Short mmCIF file of C-alpha atoms in Angstrom, two decimals:
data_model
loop_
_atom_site.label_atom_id
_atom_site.label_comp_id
_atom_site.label_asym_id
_atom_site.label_seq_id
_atom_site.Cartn_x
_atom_site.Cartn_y
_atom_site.Cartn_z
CA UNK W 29 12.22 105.41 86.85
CA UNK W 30 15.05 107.64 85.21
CA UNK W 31 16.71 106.53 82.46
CA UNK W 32 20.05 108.27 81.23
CA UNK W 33 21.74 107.49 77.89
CA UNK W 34 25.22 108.36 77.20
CA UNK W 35 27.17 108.60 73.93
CA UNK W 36 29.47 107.78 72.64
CA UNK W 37 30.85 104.79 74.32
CA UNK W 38 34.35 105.75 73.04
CA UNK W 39 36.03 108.87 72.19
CA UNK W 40 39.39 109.10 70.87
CA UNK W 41 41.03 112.94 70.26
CA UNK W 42 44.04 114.62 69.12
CA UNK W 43 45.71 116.46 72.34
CA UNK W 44 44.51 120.04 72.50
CA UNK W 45 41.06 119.20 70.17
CA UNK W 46 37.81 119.49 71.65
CA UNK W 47 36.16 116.87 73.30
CA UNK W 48 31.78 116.85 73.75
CA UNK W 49 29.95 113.74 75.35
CA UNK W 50 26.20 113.71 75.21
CA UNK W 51 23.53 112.45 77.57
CA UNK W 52 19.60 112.36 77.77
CA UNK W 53 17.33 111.71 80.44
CA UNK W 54 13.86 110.15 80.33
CA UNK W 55 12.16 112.49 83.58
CA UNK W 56 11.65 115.67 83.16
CA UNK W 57 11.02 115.70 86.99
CA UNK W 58 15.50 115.15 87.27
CA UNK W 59 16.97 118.65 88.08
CA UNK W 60 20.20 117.59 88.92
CA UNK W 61 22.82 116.77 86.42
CA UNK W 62 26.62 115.90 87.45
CA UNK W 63 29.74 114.72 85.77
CA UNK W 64 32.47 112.55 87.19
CA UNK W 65 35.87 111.46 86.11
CA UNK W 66 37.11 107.68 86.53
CA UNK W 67 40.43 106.67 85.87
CA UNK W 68 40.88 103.30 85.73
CA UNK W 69 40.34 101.32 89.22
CA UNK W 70 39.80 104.42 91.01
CA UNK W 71 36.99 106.08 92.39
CA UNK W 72 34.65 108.49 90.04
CA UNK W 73 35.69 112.12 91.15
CA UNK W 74 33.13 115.24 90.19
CA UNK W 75 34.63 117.18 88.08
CA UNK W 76 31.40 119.62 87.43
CA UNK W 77 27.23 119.64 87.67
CA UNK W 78 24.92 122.06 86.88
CA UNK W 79 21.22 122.25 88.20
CA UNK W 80 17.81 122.66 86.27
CA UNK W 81 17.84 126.49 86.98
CA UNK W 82 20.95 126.82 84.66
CA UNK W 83 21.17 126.65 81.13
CA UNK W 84 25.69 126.24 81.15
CA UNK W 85 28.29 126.13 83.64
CA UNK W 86 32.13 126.46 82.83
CA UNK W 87 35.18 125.84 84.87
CA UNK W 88 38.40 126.47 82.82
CA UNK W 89 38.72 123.63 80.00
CA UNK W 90 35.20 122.28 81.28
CA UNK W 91 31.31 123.20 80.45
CA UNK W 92 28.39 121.55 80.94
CA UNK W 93 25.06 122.66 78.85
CA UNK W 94 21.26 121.77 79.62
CA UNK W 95 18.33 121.62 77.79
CA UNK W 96 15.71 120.66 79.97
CA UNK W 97 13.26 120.99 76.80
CA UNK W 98 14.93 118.60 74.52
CA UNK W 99 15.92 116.58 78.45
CA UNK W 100 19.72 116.12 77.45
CA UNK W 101 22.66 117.76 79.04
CA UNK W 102 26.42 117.59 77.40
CA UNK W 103 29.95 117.53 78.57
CA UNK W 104 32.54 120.02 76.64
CA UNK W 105 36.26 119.81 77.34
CA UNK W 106 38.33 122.11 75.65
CA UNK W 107 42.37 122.04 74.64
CA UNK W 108 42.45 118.22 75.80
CA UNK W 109 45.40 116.92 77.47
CA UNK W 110 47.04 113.17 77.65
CA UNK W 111 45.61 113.25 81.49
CA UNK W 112 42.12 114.04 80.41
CA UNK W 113 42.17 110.34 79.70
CA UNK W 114 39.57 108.51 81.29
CA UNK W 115 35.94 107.07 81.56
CA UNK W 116 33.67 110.09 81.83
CA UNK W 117 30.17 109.77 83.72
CA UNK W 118 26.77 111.45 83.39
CA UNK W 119 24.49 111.34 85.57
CA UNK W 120 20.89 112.85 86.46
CA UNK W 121 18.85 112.93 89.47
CA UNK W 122 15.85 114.27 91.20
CA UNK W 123 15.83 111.91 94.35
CA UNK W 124 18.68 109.51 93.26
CA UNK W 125 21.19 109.49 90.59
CA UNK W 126 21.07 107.29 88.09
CA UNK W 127 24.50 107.01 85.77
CA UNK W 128 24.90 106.75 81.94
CA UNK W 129 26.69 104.23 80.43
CA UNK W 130 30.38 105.89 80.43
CA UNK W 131 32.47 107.12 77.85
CA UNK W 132 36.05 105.97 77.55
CA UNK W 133 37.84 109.26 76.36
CA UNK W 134 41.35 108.95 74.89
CA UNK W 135 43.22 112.47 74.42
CA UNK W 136 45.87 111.18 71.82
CA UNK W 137 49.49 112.61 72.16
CA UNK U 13 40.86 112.47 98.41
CA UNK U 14 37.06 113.06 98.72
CA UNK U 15 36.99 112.34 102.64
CA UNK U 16 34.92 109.20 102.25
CA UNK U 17 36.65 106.45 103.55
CA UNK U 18 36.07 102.59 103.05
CA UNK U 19 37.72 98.95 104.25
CA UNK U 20 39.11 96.67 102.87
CA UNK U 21 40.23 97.79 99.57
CA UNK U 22 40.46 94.31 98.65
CA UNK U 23 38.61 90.93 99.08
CA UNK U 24 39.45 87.58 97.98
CA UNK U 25 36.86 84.96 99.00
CA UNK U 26 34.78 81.89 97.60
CA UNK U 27 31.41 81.66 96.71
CA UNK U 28 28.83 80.79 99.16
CA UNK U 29 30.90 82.99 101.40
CA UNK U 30 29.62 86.40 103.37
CA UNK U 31 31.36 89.37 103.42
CA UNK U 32 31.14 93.03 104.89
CA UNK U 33 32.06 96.13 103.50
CA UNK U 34 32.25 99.49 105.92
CA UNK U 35 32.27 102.71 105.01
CA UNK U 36 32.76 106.13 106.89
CA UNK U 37 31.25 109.35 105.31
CA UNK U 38 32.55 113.03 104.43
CA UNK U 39 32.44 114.67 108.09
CA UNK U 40 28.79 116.63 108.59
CA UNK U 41 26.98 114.19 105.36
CA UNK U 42 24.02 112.38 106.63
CA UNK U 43 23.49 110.37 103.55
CA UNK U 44 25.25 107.41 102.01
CA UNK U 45 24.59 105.32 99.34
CA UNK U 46 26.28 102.05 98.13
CA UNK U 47 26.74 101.11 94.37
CA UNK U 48 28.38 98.26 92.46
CA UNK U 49 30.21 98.49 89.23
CA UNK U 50 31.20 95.45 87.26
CA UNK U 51 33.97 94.70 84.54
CA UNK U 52 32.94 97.45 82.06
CA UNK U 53 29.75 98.29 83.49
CA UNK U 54 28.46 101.48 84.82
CA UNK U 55 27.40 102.13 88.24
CA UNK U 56 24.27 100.35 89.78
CA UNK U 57 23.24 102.17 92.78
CA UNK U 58 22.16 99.75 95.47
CA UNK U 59 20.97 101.57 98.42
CA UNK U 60 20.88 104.74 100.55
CA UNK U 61 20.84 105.55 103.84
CA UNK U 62 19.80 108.62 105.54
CA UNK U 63 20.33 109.48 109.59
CA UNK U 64 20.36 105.73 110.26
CA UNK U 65 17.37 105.03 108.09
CA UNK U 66 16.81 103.33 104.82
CA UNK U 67 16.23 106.44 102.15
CA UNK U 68 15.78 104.56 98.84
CA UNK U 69 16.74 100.99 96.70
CA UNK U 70 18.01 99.74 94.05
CA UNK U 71 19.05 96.99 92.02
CA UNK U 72 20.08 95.09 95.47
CA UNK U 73 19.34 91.59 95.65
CA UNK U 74 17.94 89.67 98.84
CA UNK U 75 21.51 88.33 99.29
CA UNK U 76 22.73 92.05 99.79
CA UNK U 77 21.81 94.06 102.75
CA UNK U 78 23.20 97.22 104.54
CA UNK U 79 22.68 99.25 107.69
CA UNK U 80 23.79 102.60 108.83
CA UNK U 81 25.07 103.40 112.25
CA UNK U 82 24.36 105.68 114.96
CA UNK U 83 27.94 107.32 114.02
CA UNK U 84 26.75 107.55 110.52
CA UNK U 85 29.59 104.38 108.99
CA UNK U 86 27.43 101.84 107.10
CA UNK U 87 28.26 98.89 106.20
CA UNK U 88 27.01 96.40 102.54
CA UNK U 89 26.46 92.85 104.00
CA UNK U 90 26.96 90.43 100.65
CA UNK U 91 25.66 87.05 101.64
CA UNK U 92 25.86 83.15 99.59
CA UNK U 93 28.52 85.12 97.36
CA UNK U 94 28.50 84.19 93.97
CA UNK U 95 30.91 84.72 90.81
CA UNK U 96 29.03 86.77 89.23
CA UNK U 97 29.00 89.60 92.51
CA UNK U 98 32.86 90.43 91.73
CA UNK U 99 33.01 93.97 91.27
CA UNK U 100 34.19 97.44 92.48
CA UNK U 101 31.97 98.64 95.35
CA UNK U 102 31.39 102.06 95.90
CA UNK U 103 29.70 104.03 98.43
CA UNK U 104 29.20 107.77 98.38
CA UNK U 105 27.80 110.49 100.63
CA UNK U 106 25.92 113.34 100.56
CA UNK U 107 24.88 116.13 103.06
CA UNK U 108 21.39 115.80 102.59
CA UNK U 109 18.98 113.06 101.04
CA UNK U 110 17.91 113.80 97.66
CA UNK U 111 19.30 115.46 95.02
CA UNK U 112 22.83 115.95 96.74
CA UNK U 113 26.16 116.26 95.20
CA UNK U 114 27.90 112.68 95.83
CA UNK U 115 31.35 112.23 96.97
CA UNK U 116 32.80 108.46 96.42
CA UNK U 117 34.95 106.62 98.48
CA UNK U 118 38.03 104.81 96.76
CA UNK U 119 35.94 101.57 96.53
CA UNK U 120 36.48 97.84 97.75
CA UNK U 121 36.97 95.13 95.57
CA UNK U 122 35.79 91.97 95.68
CA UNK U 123 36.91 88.64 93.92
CA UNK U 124 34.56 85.77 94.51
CA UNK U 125 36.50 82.54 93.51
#
């Protein structure tokens, strides 16, 4: 089956630096990539995905690139704020989603 | 709020014990699927559900079963509860069956004393 690895496990960054988490996927067969957002005891919101037939995807402070060659995808958050905070989530999928590890982002003030 | 609903948001109960978990999907999504996440674990998916049928599994153990509903709610049946099954459980729905952009509900959690 799929098998997603996420790094780092931590990430801690100044407010308004750049943050980039990185994940890679084991089937090349997975054409369906999606990020979510978990604060702490909540549920993981989407905050952005991108399929196999695009290469980036950007909404404001976020972007998401793919290389389905090299099979990993990465998150990109620009000008980081204190409420960026959070355990981030990749994920890949071509029937089911399987989820990376999680990265524990801290946006320091 | 991502329109998925679920009850209770909390459970306190001892092991050996049996427990269900409902959920309602997004209005129109045909699909839902249940995961559990442990203290500082990622998210297991369990099983899905599409139209009232079983879709695909996961890590679920024989203790754990679920069913979906002519009205589309399903509900996680966690049987001879142990410790070790305290966690946040999710479930999540999607119009279609494969390959569908997920929308979680705001999760139960269970304490097994």
């Amino acid at each position: 089956g799929e098998n997603v690895e996420q790094h780092p496990s931590t990430l801690s960054v100044q407010e308004g630096d750049s943050a980039v988490i990185k994940c890679t996927y084991s089937d090349s067969a997975s054409n369906y990539f999606p990020w979510y957002k978990q604060e702490l005891g909540k549920r993981p919101q989407l905050i952005i995905d991108i399929r196999s037939n695009v290469g980036e995807k950007k909404d404001q402070r976020i972007a998401v690139t793919l290389n389905k060659t090299a099979k990993h995808f990465s998150l990109h958050i620009t000008e980081t704020q204190p409420e960026d905070s959070a355990v981030y989530f990749c994920a890949a999928s071509k029937k089911q989603l399987t989820f990376g590890s999680g990265t524990q982002l801290t946006v320091l003030p | 709020d991502s329109g998925v609903t679920q009850t209770p948001k909390h459970l306190i109960t001892a092991t050996g014990q049996r427990v269900t978990l409902r959920c309602s999907p997004r209005s129109g999504d045909l699909s839902v699927y249940w995961y559990q996440q442990s203290l500082d674990q990622g998210l297991q998916f369990l099983i899905q559900y599409y139209n009232g049928e079983e879709r695909a599994k996961g890590n679920i153990l024989e203790r754990f079963s679920a069913q979906q509903f002519p009205d589309l709610h399903s509900e996680l049946n966690l049987s001879s509860l142990e410790l070790g099954d305290s966690a946040l459980y999710f479930c999540a729905s999607s119009v279609g069956g494969e390959g569908e952009t997920q929308y979680f509900g705001p999760g139960t959690r269970l304490l097994v004393l």
